[in-house]
Amino acid sequence: MANMNEMATPAEVVPAAPSANAKVETRSPLRMGPVIALGGIIALLPFATSSEYQLHMAVMIGIHAVIAISLNLLVGHAGQISLGHAGFMAIGAYGTAILSSRYGWPPLLGVAVSAAAAGGLAFLVGHPILRLKGYYLAMATLGLGMIIYLVISNEVWLTGGPDGMSLAVLTVFGTEIDSAAQWYWIVGGILLLVYWMACNLVDAPIGRALRALEGPDALAASSGIDISWNKVRIFTVSAVLTAMMGGVGALYSGFITPKSADFMQSIELILMVILGGMGSVAGAVVGAGIVTMLPQVLTSLEHHESLVYGLILILVMVFMPKGLVPTLAQLARRFHR
Amino acid sequence: MREKQDMTELLQYVITGVTVGSIYGLIALGFVLVYNSSHVINFAQGDLQMIGGMMAVAVLTAGLPLPIAVVLGTLGGAGVGFLLYKAAIQPAGNAGPLPLVVITLGAALVIRGAAESVWGRGYYSLPAFSGDEAIHVMGVTVMPQSLWVLGLTAAVVIVLTRFFDATKTGKAILATSIDPDAATLMGIDTRRMKLLCFGLGGFLASVAGVAIAPIAFTYSTVGLMLGLKGFVAAVLGGLGNFKGAVLGGLILGITETMMSGYGASDYKDAVAFLLILVILVFMPRGLFGASGAERV
Amino acid sequence: MKRQTRESRRSIVRNAWKAAVGLSIGVLSTVAVAADPIRIGLVTTSTGPGSYLGGAEEQTIKLMAETINKQGGVLGRRIELVHYDDGTNADRARTLMQRLVTEDRVSLVIGSSTTPSTLSMADVATRGKVPLISMAGAKVLTEPLRPWLFVIPENDVMALGVMFDHLARHKLTNVALLSSTSGFGRAAREVALELSSKRGDVKVVADETYAAGDTDMSAQLTRIRGNAQVQAVINLDFGNQPAIVTRNHAALGIKAPLYLSHSTAAPKYPELAGPASEGARLAVPSLMVVEQLPDSAPEKAKALEFRNLYQASYKELPHGFHGYGYDALLVAVDAIKRAGSVDRQALRDAIEKTAGLAGVTGEYNYSPTNHGGYVPQSKLRMAEIRNGKFVLID
């Protein structure tokens, strides 16, 4: 059936994974369990540490986790790969920075408008490119991300070019928000909310429709699902969330460079989803944690960092091709029996 | 007078574009081979290209003559390709394309890291195969090494086409890529065919690496950008099509050079990507994808 | 039998207790000694596109810290470097800076090698009130002045000034710019254009760019060749691409001489570019031409000493970026000595009072209004490649 020109259709991209995920996700009928668990972790973590650096890492993980969840909706549930999500992140970051520091807009309005702009872009390009399959879609999204990256690097008058640009400290109701602790609670809150929404979305009718998108288009179509509309919709939602976190991240760090839009950043985002476990909302959070922490943990290796990083990627995928969370969940279930 | 100069300029751009495009094409061929046999996009392809160049420099530094360095360099790339399949792809079994892609990304990091441990992060130069004396034809400057690049690419395409059309092994690879199960039933060792394709992909990449090293030097991260461009060329040509891959590379190379030449180098990559987006929208399987069903 | 076991168990417990007490005394005494080292944070760009700069700086600073420790340290205390690599990634540099300030509790940070990384770290330096000594050299680092950030190298303006002086002196007044669109190339191009319009004696008649990662710049050079006005070609970039430009320039038979950015000044450059580099001109730091310097040059003795030391340990010649690394540590150590403490505020104030400090790339003078280090007169000198060597020219 598959001739070599036929890029693995999305069904082939995620063999076996959907059914396994379906099991994982539907195990608890009430979706509140994982949400409460995550809420508990977020609430208790600050008591375990007071170090500014560790809180900083937690904020970074939180920002990445939200993006990973939104990307996971697209990759894990709808089976549509994107290698250009860093582009949306950068639209959020640069949109916020430009609107607030060059045009004097309130920063939060800047975040909202740039997230909407990213959504608009995703909606516009979504229709033509989401008809593409597998690696062709990967290529198209990669191209989109690269174009955004190049515009940001080249339009120095607007973006500061490769040297990056600074943002002022965020002030809300007269309070300056500049400590990692303050940002921790903001990002933690957003993460919890998005996590809850994603968990529910997966179980709602639209979630089932999404998962149907992984299979052959004809099958989904025959069950009365408007395929292209659903794909575009989820692509747009994912772009909006990603851009929003790009904006939040920019406000948090106060300094952005085009690096945040480049291809490697997109790869890292995809890694979070695949390492954590495609189709698993909790997996996206775990994946974000690992991909964000790993370089910091490996710094002591000095010059062998990339070697060890690569080995870890290979080993995880060889032994847990479905990703950490689904594999561990499966093990736990087997152990229980 | 002005017109003649315009013509010379244009020709110069075409020569430059074709040289760069051939390199993209060679790397793209590796992508296509591996994709055909295993349905994997091997993101370590660019790093295999680096291995070729670095290995050749190392052999040369050890005191062996240039031709031997060139041959050993290309074999080195093939060897690492084999190793990649044996050590990482085969153990993963039927992990599915995305995990396999992550494995190749990991392999790219490992290869780069290992190369940095052995050779450091410096830039290295390889002497041109037949001297640095530029050839001037009708006001156009051609470096002899460019001719080597073109010649090697042409030779590779011809040999590969023959290989798949006329040899048993070639046909076995074709069969593996079309239907692995049927191929297994026919008594074809599909694993060996995949192994062969990874090795061949590594070989092609390192041919590119050795050929470009005298022009653009070699260093541990040289594969990052070239690998990406090779991927673009492969998709542009319709993944799974040899001639498409080479043509994709040439189109990419010439477009880029024209863009730089006519004063828009800032956006030459952006235009290349835009071009690809437009082509994909109108031809969702790349330029040569649809018709190349039974070609590899 | 049982009692015996209990007995022996008890003795084990007793021994363990003794051992623990002994160990903790030992640990306490080592802690007293270990608390002594002066902790200096170091962030370099040792991987990624900027590794050419950061690798050199990292090697030098590690070597010099070791050398200083062998000679008894600073204020009688050892220097302990906490080194991280930012991988040419500004976000990462920021995280590492955060880590150095709050986790590793360093007294001062040296880093990073590139402008975006430094800008990203400067913010954390200001908030955490930690002095930061950068080895990147763009104008934006010192204008506007940031209270906690000090910059070591020549900035683009001064470096290009030396080149423009030379061009004007030799009546090569119509120049073509050929710059990379990387951060460095872009910033340098801006400066060159500004400088040209400000001075008026060197005119930019062609302005071409290429992207990082390009392997052939013949197209741009062909256009420049077609421009009859061009008297000199200026390439603004670092890394391997200037060597490609040099080869293309020679292959196309362009008569207008090639000028390169000061960041290209390394023995590797003529080696990579080969015979094509003959006659190429560039502003070089003293370290590159230390033997040819007049004995009156204040930096000569130190530069010669460093070069010999470096060559002895790494079996290669140092270049300008090694010099920046050396000088960064020198400025830090000098400030620690004068401050007599490792208090962050005291160190910042001491760095700001640095005066007449001779490093290997030039003399350092900071003040509350100048965090750029050099006196306005640049210490770079023009050199030309002859027989693969850097030779001082007028």
Short mmCIF file of N, CA and C in Angstrom, two decimals, chain B residues 2 5 8-9 12-13 16 19-20 24 116 121-126 132 134 136 139-141 143 212-217 219 221 225-226 229 256-257 260-263 265-266 268-269, chain C residues 46-49 51-52 58 85 181 186 208-220 222-223 225-227 238-241 243-244 247-248 250-253 268 271-273 275:
data_model
loop_
_atom_site.label_atom_id
_atom_site.label_comp_id
_atom_site.label_asym_id
_atom_site.label_seq_id
_atom_site.Cartn_x
_atom_site.Cartn_y
_atom_site.Cartn_z
N ARG B 2 27.27 47.35 -21.53
CA ARG B 2 26.55 47.12 -20.29
C ARG B 2 25.84 45.75 -20.34
N GLN B 5 28.12 42.90 -19.86
CA GLN B 5 28.47 42.73 -18.46
C GLN B 5 27.34 42.06 -17.68
N THR B 8 27.57 38.43 -18.35
CA THR B 8 28.65 37.80 -17.61
C THR B 8 28.23 37.58 -16.16
N GLU B 9 27.63 38.62 -15.59
CA GLU B 9 27.16 38.51 -14.21
C GLU B 9 26.21 37.34 -14.07
N GLN B 12 27.91 34.08 -14.20
CA GLN B 12 28.65 33.85 -12.96
C GLN B 12 27.72 33.33 -11.87
N TYR B 13 26.55 33.95 -11.78
CA TYR B 13 25.58 33.51 -10.76
C TYR B 13 25.14 32.09 -11.01
N THR B 16 27.93 29.68 -9.93
CA THR B 16 27.97 29.60 -8.47
C THR B 16 26.77 28.81 -7.95
N THR B 19 26.99 25.08 -8.55
CA THR B 19 27.95 24.43 -7.65
C THR B 19 27.33 24.18 -6.28
N VAL B 20 26.79 25.26 -5.70
CA VAL B 20 26.17 25.13 -4.38
C VAL B 20 25.00 24.16 -4.46
N TYR B 24 23.84 20.67 -2.35
CA TYR B 24 22.52 20.43 -1.75
C TYR B 24 21.92 19.15 -2.32
N GLU B 116 33.76 16.96 17.70
CA GLU B 116 34.39 18.06 18.44
C GLU B 116 35.41 17.53 19.44
N ARG B 121 36.94 22.46 17.61
CA ARG B 121 35.90 23.25 16.97
C ARG B 121 36.45 24.18 15.88
N GLY B 122 37.71 23.96 15.52
CA GLY B 122 38.32 24.87 14.56
C GLY B 122 37.84 24.64 13.13
N TYR B 123 38.26 25.53 12.25
CA TYR B 123 37.97 25.39 10.83
C TYR B 123 39.14 24.68 10.16
N TYR B 124 38.83 23.82 9.22
CA TYR B 124 39.89 23.14 8.48
C TYR B 124 39.68 23.29 6.99
N SER B 125 40.80 23.31 6.30
CA SER B 125 40.72 23.46 4.86
C SER B 125 41.31 22.22 4.20
N LEU B 126 40.74 21.84 3.08
CA LEU B 126 41.26 20.72 2.31
C LEU B 126 41.76 21.32 1.00
N ASP B 132 44.34 25.60 -7.47
CA ASP B 132 43.51 26.76 -7.19
C ASP B 132 43.48 27.74 -8.35
N ALA B 134 42.18 29.63 -11.14
CA ALA B 134 40.83 29.83 -11.67
C ALA B 134 40.82 29.77 -13.19
N HIS B 136 39.13 31.15 -16.59
CA HIS B 136 38.30 32.28 -17.03
C HIS B 136 37.75 32.00 -18.42
N GLY B 139 34.83 35.90 -19.51
CA GLY B 139 34.68 36.80 -18.38
C GLY B 139 34.12 36.13 -17.13
N VAL B 140 33.76 34.86 -17.25
CA VAL B 140 33.23 34.15 -16.09
C VAL B 140 34.36 33.38 -15.42
N THR B 141 34.40 33.42 -14.10
CA THR B 141 35.45 32.74 -13.36
C THR B 141 34.93 31.41 -12.82
N MET B 143 36.17 28.00 -10.65
CA MET B 143 37.22 27.31 -9.93
C MET B 143 37.20 25.84 -10.34
N ILE B 212 33.09 19.82 -1.10
CA ILE B 212 32.88 21.24 -0.78
C ILE B 212 33.97 21.77 0.15
N ALA B 213 34.65 20.86 0.88
CA ALA B 213 35.65 21.32 1.86
C ALA B 213 36.71 22.26 1.26
N PRO B 214 37.20 22.02 0.04
CA PRO B 214 38.19 22.96 -0.51
C PRO B 214 37.58 24.33 -0.83
N ILE B 215 36.27 24.41 -1.00
CA ILE B 215 35.64 25.68 -1.34
C ILE B 215 35.21 26.42 -0.08
N ALA B 216 34.54 25.71 0.82
CA ALA B 216 33.91 26.39 1.95
C ALA B 216 34.45 25.93 3.30
N PHE B 217 35.50 25.12 3.30
CA PHE B 217 36.11 24.61 4.54
C PHE B 217 35.19 23.64 5.26
N TYR B 219 34.10 22.17 9.35
CA TYR B 219 34.16 22.37 10.80
C TYR B 219 33.00 21.63 11.41
N THR B 221 30.28 22.16 12.92
CA THR B 221 28.86 22.48 12.77
C THR B 221 28.46 22.77 11.32
N MET B 225 23.51 23.77 8.63
CA MET B 225 22.81 24.51 7.58
C MET B 225 22.71 23.67 6.31
N LEU B 226 23.81 22.99 5.96
CA LEU B 226 23.79 22.22 4.72
C LEU B 226 22.79 21.07 4.81
N LYS B 229 19.38 22.51 4.22
CA LYS B 229 19.17 22.82 2.80
C LYS B 229 18.96 21.53 2.00
N GLU B 256 18.94 30.90 -4.71
CA GLU B 256 19.69 31.62 -3.67
C GLU B 256 20.72 32.56 -4.25
N THR B 257 21.50 32.04 -5.19
CA THR B 257 22.57 32.86 -5.75
C THR B 257 22.02 34.05 -6.51
N SER B 260 21.01 36.68 -4.05
CA SER B 260 22.15 37.43 -3.52
C SER B 260 22.71 38.34 -4.58
N GLY B 261 22.83 37.79 -5.79
CA GLY B 261 23.45 38.54 -6.86
C GLY B 261 22.68 39.79 -7.18
N TYR B 262 21.35 39.68 -7.19
CA TYR B 262 20.57 40.85 -7.53
C TYR B 262 20.13 41.64 -6.31
N GLY B 263 20.92 41.53 -5.27
CA GLY B 263 20.81 42.50 -4.19
C GLY B 263 19.78 42.23 -3.11
N SER B 265 20.30 39.61 -0.60
CA SER B 265 20.83 38.46 0.12
C SER B 265 20.20 38.31 1.51
N ASP B 266 19.72 39.42 2.09
CA ASP B 266 19.05 39.32 3.38
C ASP B 266 17.90 38.33 3.32
N LYS B 268 17.33 36.05 0.82
CA LYS B 268 17.42 34.96 -0.15
C LYS B 268 16.91 33.65 0.44
N ASP B 269 17.21 33.38 1.72
CA ASP B 269 16.70 32.15 2.33
C ASP B 269 15.19 32.21 2.46
N SER C 46 31.28 28.87 23.74
CA SER C 46 32.27 27.89 23.29
C SER C 46 31.72 26.90 22.29
N THR C 47 30.40 26.92 22.07
CA THR C 47 29.84 26.08 21.00
C THR C 47 28.91 26.94 20.16
N GLY C 48 28.59 26.45 18.99
CA GLY C 48 27.73 27.21 18.09
C GLY C 48 28.55 28.17 17.25
N PRO C 49 27.87 29.03 16.49
CA PRO C 49 28.57 29.91 15.55
C PRO C 49 29.64 30.80 16.19
N SER C 51 31.72 29.99 18.57
CA SER C 51 32.72 29.22 19.31
C SER C 51 34.14 29.67 19.00
N TYR C 52 34.31 30.27 17.83
CA TYR C 52 35.62 30.76 17.43
C TYR C 52 36.15 31.78 18.44
N GLU C 58 37.86 31.06 26.63
CA GLU C 58 37.77 30.05 27.67
C GLU C 58 39.14 29.46 27.98
N ASP C 85 29.01 27.30 29.29
CA ASP C 85 29.03 27.62 27.86
C ASP C 85 27.61 28.00 27.44
N THR C 181 25.15 39.00 7.39
CA THR C 181 23.93 39.44 8.07
C THR C 181 23.86 38.88 9.49
N ARG C 186 26.29 42.76 10.85
CA ARG C 186 25.26 43.78 10.74
C ARG C 186 25.62 45.03 11.55
N GLU C 208 27.04 45.35 -0.08
CA GLU C 208 26.52 44.00 -0.32
C GLU C 208 26.50 43.20 0.98
N THR C 209 25.60 42.24 1.06
CA THR C 209 25.57 41.38 2.24
C THR C 209 25.47 39.91 1.83
N TYR C 210 25.80 39.05 2.76
CA TYR C 210 25.57 37.61 2.56
C TYR C 210 25.12 37.03 3.89
N ALA C 211 24.53 35.83 3.83
CA ALA C 211 23.99 35.25 5.06
C ALA C 211 25.00 34.33 5.72
N ALA C 212 24.88 34.18 7.04
CA ALA C 212 25.72 33.23 7.76
C ALA C 212 25.48 31.85 7.16
N GLY C 213 26.54 31.10 6.95
CA GLY C 213 26.39 29.76 6.40
C GLY C 213 26.54 29.70 4.89
N ASP C 214 26.56 30.85 4.22
CA ASP C 214 26.77 30.84 2.77
C ASP C 214 28.15 30.30 2.45
N THR C 215 28.24 29.54 1.38
CA THR C 215 29.52 28.92 1.06
C THR C 215 30.21 29.57 -0.14
N ASP C 216 29.60 30.55 -0.72
CA ASP C 216 30.20 31.17 -1.90
C ASP C 216 29.69 32.60 -2.03
N MET C 217 30.59 33.55 -2.07
CA MET C 217 30.18 34.95 -2.19
C MET C 217 30.58 35.54 -3.54
N SER C 218 30.79 34.68 -4.53
CA SER C 218 31.18 35.16 -5.85
C SER C 218 30.13 36.10 -6.43
N ALA C 219 28.86 35.80 -6.18
CA ALA C 219 27.79 36.61 -6.76
C ALA C 219 27.93 38.07 -6.32
N GLN C 220 28.08 38.27 -5.01
CA GLN C 220 28.20 39.64 -4.50
C GLN C 220 29.48 40.30 -5.01
N THR C 222 31.06 39.61 -7.71
CA THR C 222 30.95 39.90 -9.14
C THR C 222 30.31 41.27 -9.35
N ARG C 223 29.30 41.55 -8.56
CA ARG C 223 28.67 42.88 -8.64
C ARG C 223 29.66 43.98 -8.27
N ARG C 225 32.86 43.80 -8.50
CA ARG C 225 33.85 43.89 -9.57
C ARG C 225 33.32 44.74 -10.73
N GLY C 226 32.00 44.61 -10.95
CA GLY C 226 31.40 45.36 -12.05
C GLY C 226 31.29 46.85 -11.78
N ASN C 227 31.55 47.27 -10.55
CA ASN C 227 31.45 48.68 -10.18
C ASN C 227 32.83 49.34 -10.32
N PHE C 238 33.30 37.50 10.93
CA PHE C 238 34.36 36.72 11.57
C PHE C 238 34.11 35.25 11.29
N GLY C 239 35.06 34.41 11.68
CA GLY C 239 34.88 32.98 11.47
C GLY C 239 35.48 32.54 10.15
N ASN C 240 34.83 31.59 9.48
CA ASN C 240 35.43 31.04 8.26
C ASN C 240 35.02 31.79 7.01
N GLN C 241 33.91 32.53 7.07
CA GLN C 241 33.44 33.14 5.84
C GLN C 241 34.37 34.21 5.25
N ALA C 243 37.45 33.98 5.03
CA ALA C 243 38.42 33.24 4.23
C ALA C 243 37.81 32.85 2.88
N ILE C 244 36.51 32.55 2.87
CA ILE C 244 35.84 32.25 1.59
C ILE C 244 35.81 33.50 0.73
N ARG C 247 39.15 34.07 -0.85
CA ARG C 247 39.41 33.19 -2.01
C ARG C 247 38.61 33.63 -3.22
N ASN C 248 37.33 33.97 -3.01
CA ASN C 248 36.50 34.43 -4.12
C ASN C 248 37.06 35.71 -4.72
N ALA C 250 40.14 36.69 -4.76
CA ALA C 250 41.32 36.39 -5.57
C ALA C 250 40.93 35.71 -6.87
N ALA C 251 40.01 34.75 -6.78
CA ALA C 251 39.63 33.99 -7.98
C ALA C 251 39.00 34.89 -9.03
N LEU C 252 38.22 35.86 -8.60
CA LEU C 252 37.55 36.76 -9.54
C LEU C 252 38.52 37.82 -10.08
N GLY C 253 39.73 37.80 -9.57
CA GLY C 253 40.75 38.73 -10.05
C GLY C 253 40.42 40.19 -9.77
N LYS C 268 44.84 31.53 12.01
CA LYS C 268 44.02 30.60 11.23
C LYS C 268 43.59 31.22 9.90
N GLU C 271 45.97 30.84 7.02
CA GLU C 271 46.09 29.40 6.84
C GLU C 271 44.91 28.86 6.03
N LEU C 272 43.69 29.30 6.39
CA LEU C 272 42.48 28.84 5.70
C LEU C 272 42.41 29.40 4.29
N ALA C 273 42.65 30.69 4.17
CA ALA C 273 42.46 31.34 2.88
C ALA C 273 43.58 31.01 1.91
N PRO C 275 47.08 31.15 -0.30
CA PRO C 275 47.78 32.22 -1.02
C PRO C 275 46.84 33.39 -1.37
#
